Short mmCIF file of N, CA and C in Angstrom, two decimals:
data_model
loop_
_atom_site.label_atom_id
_atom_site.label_comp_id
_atom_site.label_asym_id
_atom_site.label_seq_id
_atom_site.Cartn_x
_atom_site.Cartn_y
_atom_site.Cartn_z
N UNK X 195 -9.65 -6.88 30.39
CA UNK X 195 -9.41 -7.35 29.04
C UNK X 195 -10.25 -8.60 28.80
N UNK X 196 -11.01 -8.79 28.10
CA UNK X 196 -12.05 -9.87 27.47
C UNK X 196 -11.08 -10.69 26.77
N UNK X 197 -11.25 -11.93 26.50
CA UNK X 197 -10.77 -12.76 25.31
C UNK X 197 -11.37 -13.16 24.40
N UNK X 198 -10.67 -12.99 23.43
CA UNK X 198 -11.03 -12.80 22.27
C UNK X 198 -11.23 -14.19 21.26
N UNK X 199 -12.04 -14.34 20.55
CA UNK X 199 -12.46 -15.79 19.88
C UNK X 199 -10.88 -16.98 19.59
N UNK X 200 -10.05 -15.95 19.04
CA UNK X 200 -9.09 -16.48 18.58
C UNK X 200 -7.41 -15.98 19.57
N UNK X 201 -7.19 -17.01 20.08
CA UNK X 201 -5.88 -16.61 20.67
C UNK X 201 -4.91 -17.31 20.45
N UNK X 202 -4.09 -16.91 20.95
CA UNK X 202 -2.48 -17.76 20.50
C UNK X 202 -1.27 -17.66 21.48
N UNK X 203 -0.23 -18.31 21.56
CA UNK X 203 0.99 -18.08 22.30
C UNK X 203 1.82 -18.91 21.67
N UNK X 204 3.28 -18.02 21.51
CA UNK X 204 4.38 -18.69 20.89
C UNK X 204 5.81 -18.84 22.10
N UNK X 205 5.92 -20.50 22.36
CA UNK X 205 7.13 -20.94 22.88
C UNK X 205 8.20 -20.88 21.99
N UNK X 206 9.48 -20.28 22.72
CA UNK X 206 10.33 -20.35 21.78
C UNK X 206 11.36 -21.52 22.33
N UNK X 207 11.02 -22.86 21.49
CA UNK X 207 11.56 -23.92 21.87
C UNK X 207 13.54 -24.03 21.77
N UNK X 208 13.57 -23.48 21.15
CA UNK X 208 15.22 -22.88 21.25
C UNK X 208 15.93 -22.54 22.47
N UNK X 209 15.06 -21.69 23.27
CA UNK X 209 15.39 -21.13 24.82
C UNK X 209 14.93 -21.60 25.59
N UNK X 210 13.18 -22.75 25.55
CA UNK X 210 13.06 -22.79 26.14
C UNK X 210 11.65 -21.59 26.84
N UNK X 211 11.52 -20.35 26.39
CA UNK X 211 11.24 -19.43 26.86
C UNK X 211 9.96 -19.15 25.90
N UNK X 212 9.10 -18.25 26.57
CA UNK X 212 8.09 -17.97 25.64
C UNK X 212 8.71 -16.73 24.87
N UNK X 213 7.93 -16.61 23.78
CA UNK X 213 8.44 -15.29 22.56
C UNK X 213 7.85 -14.30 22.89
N UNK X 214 7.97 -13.32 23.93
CA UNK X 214 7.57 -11.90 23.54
C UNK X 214 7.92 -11.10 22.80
N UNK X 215 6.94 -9.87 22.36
CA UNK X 215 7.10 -9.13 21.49
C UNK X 215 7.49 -9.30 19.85
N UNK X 216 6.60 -10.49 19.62
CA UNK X 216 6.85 -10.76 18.21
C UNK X 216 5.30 -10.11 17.71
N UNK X 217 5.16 -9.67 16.70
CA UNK X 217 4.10 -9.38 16.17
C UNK X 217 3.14 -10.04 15.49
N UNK X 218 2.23 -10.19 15.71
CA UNK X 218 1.10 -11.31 14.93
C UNK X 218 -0.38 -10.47 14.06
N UNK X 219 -0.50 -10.97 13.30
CA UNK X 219 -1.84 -10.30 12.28
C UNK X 219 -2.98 -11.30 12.08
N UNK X 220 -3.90 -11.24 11.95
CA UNK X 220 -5.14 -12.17 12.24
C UNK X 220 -5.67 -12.00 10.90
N UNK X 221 -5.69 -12.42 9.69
CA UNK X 221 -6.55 -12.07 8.72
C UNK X 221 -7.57 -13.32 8.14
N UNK X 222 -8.48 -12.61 7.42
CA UNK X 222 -9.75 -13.60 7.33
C UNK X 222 -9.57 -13.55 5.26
N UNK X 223 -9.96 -15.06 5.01
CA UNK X 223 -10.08 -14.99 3.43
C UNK X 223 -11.15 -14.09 2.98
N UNK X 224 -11.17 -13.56 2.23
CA UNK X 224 -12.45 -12.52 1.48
C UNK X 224 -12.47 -13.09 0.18
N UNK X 225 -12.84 -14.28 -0.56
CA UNK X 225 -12.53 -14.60 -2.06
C UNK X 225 -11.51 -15.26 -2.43
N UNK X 226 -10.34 -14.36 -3.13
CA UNK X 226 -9.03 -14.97 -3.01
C UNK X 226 -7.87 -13.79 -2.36
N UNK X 227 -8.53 -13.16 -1.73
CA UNK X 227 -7.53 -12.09 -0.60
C UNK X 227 -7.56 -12.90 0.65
N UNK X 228 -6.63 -11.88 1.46
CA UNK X 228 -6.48 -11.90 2.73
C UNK X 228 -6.74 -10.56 3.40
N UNK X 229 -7.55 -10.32 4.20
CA UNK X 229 -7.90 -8.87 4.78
C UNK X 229 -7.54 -9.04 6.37
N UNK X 230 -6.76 -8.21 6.71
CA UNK X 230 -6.40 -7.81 8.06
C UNK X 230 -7.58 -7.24 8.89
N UNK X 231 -7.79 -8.65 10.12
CA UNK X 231 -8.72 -8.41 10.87
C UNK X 231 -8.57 -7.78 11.97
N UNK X 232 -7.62 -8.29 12.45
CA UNK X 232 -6.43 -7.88 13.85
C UNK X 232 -5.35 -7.90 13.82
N UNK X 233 -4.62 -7.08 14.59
CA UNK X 233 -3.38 -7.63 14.81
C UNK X 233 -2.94 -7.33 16.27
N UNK X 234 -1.46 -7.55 17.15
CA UNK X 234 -0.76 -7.64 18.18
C UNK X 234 0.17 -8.30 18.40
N UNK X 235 0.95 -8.04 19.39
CA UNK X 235 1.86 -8.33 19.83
C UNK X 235 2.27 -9.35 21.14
N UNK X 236 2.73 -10.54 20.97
CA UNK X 236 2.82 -11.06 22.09
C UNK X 236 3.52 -10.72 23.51
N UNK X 237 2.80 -10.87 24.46
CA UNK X 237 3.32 -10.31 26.05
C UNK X 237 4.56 -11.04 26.62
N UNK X 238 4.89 -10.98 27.92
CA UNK X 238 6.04 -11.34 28.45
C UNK X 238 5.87 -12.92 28.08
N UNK X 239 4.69 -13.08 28.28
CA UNK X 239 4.47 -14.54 28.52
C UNK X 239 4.36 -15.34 27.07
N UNK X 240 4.70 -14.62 26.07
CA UNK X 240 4.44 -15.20 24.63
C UNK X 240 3.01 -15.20 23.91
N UNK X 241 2.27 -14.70 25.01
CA UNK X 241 0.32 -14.98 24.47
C UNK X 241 -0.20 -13.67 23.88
N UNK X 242 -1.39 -13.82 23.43
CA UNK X 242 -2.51 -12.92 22.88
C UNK X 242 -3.28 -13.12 23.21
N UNK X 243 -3.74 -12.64 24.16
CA UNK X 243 -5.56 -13.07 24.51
C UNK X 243 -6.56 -12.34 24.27
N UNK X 244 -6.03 -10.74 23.36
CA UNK X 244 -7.33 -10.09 22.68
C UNK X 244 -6.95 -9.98 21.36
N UNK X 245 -6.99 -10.59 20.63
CA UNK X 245 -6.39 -10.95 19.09
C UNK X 245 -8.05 -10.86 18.55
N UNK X 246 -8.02 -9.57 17.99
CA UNK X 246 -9.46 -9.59 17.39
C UNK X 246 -10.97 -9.58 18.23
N UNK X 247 -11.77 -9.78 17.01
CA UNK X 247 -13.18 -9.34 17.86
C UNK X 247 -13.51 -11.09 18.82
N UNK X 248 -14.40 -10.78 19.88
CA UNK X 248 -15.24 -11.56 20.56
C UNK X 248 -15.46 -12.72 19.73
N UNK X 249 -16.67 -12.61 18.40
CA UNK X 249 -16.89 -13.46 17.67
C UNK X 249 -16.39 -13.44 16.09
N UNK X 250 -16.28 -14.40 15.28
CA UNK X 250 -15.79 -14.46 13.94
C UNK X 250 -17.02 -15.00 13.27
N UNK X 251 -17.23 -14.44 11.99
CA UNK X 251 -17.82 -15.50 10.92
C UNK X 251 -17.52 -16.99 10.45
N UNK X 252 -17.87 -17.97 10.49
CA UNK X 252 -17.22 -19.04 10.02
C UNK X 252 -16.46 -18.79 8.90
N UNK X 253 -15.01 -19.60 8.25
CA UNK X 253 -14.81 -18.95 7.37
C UNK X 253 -13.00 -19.58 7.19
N UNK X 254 -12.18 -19.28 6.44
CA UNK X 254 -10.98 -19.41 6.43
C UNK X 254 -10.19 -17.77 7.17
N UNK X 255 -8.95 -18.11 7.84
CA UNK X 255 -8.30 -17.42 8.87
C UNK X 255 -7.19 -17.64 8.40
N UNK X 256 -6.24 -16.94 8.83
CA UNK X 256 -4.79 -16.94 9.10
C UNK X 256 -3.92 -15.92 9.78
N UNK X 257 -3.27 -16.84 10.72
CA UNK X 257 -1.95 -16.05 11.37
C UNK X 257 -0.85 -15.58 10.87
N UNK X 258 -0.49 -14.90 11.24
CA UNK X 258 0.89 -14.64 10.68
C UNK X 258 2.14 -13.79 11.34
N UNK X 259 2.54 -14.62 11.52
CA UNK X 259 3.80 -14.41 12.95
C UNK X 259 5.13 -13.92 12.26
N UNK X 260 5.57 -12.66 13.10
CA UNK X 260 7.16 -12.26 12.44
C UNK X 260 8.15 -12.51 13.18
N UNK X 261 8.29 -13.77 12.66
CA UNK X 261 9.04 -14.39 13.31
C UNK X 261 10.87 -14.07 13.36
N UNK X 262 10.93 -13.34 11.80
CA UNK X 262 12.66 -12.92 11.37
C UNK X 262 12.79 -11.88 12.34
N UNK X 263 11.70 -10.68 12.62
CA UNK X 263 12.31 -9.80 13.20
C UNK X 263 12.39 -9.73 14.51
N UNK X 264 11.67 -11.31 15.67
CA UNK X 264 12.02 -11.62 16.46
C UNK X 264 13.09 -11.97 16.78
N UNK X 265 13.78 -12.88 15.92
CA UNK X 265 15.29 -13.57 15.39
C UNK X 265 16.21 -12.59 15.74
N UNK X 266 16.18 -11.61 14.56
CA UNK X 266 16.67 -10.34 14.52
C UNK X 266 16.75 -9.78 15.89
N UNK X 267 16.25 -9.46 16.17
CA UNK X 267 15.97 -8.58 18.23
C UNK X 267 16.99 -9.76 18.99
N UNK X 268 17.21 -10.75 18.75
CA UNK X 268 17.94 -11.72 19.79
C UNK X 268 19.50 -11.59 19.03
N UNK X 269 19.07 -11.47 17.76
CA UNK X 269 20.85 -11.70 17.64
C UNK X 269 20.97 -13.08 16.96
N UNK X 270 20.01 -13.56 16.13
CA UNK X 270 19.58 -14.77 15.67
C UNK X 270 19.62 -15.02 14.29
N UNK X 271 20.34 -16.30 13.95
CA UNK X 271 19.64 -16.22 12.34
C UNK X 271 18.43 -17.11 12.69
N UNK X 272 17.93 -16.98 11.86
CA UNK X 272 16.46 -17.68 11.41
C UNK X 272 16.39 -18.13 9.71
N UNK X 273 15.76 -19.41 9.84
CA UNK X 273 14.81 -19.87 8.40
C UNK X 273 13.66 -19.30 7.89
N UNK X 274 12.83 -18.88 8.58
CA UNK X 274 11.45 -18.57 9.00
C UNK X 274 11.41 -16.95 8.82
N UNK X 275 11.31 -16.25 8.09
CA UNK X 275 10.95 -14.80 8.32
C UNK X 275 9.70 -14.29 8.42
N UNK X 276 8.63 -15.38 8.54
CA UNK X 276 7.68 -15.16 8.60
C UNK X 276 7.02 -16.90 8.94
N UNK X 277 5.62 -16.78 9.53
CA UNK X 277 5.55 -18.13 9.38
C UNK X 277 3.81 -17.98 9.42
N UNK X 278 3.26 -18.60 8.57
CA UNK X 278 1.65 -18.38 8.10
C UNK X 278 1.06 -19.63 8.67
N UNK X 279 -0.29 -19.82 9.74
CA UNK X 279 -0.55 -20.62 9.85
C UNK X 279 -2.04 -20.18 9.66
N UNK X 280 -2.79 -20.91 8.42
CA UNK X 280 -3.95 -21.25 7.98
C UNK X 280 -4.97 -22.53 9.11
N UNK X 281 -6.59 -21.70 8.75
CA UNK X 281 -7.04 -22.53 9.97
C UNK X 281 -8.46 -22.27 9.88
N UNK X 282 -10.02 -22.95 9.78
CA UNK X 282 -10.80 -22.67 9.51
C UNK X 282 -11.80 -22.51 10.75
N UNK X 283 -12.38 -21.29 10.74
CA UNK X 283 -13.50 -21.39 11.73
C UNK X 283 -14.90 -22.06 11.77
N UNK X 284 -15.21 -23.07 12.23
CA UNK X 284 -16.48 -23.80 11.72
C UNK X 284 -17.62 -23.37 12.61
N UNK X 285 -17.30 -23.13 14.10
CA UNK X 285 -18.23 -22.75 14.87
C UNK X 285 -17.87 -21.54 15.08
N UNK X 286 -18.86 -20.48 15.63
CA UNK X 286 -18.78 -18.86 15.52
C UNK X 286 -18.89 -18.95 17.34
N UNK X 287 -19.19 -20.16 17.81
CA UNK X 287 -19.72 -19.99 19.26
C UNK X 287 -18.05 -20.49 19.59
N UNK X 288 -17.19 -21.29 19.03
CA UNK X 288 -16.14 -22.14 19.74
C UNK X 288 -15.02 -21.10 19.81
N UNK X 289 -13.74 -21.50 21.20
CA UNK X 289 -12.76 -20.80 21.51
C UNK X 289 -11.77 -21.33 20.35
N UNK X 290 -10.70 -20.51 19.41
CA UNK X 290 -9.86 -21.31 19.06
C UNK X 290 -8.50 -20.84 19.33
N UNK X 291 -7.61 -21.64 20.02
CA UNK X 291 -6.05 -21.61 20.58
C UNK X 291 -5.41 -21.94 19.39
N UNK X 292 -4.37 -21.09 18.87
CA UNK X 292 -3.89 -21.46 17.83
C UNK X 292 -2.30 -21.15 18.32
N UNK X 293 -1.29 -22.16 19.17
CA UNK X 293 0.08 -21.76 19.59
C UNK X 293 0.96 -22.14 18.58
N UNK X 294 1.96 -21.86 18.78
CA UNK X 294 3.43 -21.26 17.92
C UNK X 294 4.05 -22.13 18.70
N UNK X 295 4.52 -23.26 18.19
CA UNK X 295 6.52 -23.72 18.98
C UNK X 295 7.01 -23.60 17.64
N UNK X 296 8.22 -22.60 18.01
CA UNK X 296 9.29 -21.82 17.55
C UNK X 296 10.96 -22.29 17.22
N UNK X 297 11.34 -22.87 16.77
CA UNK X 297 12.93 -22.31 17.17
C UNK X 297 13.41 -21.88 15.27
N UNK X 298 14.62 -21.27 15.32
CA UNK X 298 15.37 -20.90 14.29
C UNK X 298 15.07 -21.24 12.94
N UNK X 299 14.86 -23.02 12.90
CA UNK X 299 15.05 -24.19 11.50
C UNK X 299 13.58 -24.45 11.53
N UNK X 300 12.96 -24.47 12.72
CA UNK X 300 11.73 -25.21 12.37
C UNK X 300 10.27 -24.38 13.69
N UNK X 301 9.27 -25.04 13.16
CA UNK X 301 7.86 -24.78 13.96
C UNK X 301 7.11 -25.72 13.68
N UNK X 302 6.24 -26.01 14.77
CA UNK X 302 5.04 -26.77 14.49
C UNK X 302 3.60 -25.70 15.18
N UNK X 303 3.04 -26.76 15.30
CA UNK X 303 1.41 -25.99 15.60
C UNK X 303 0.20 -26.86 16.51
N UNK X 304 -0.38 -26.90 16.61
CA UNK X 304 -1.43 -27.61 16.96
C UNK X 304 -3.22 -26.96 17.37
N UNK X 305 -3.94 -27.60 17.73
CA UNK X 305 -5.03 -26.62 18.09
C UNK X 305 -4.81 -27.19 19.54
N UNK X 306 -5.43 -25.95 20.24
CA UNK X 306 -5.07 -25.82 21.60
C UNK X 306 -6.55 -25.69 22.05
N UNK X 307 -6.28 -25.48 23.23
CA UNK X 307 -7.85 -24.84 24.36
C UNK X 307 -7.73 -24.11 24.79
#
């Protein structure tokens, strides 16, 4: 398995535990759309490491994590039924880590390595 320009992993700070099997979509701005570039599912370990192609166009991106119907699978309420994180590609050569901390009420983000 190669890795892919753009990856991600979501902790689920609630448990403690990473989030498997939540579903994630990779889409790129086209104008004023959003077009589905990739998508997958996070592993035992909460990550994606082939989320899309090798390289990207520079450009505006976004994630988009389902996060309710993870909730849902545990037996959870949730705030969050979804959670969109916007993010621009400036270099076509650079890795970008884009992780998920998770719980119920809230998330944050950061850029990663």
């Amino acid at each position: 398995m190669s890795v892919s320009q753009v990856t991600t992993h979501i902790l689920d700070t609630g448990s403690g535990r990473p989030a498997a099997g939540v579903a994630v979509g990779l889409y790129a701005r086209d104008g004023g759309n959003w077009t589905l570039v990739a998508d997958g599912t996070t592993d035992a370990d909460g990550r994606i490491k082939d989320l899309g192609p090798e390289r990207l166009d520079a450009g505006a991106y976004r994630l988009n994590f389902a996060t309710g119907a993870y909730y849902a699978g545990l037996g959870t309420e949730t705030f969050f039924p979804e959670v969109d994180l916007n993010f621009t590609v400036s270099d076509a050569g650079e890795h970008y880590h884009v992780p998920l901390l998770l719980s119920p009420f809230a998330f944050s983000t950061y850029r990663g390595s």
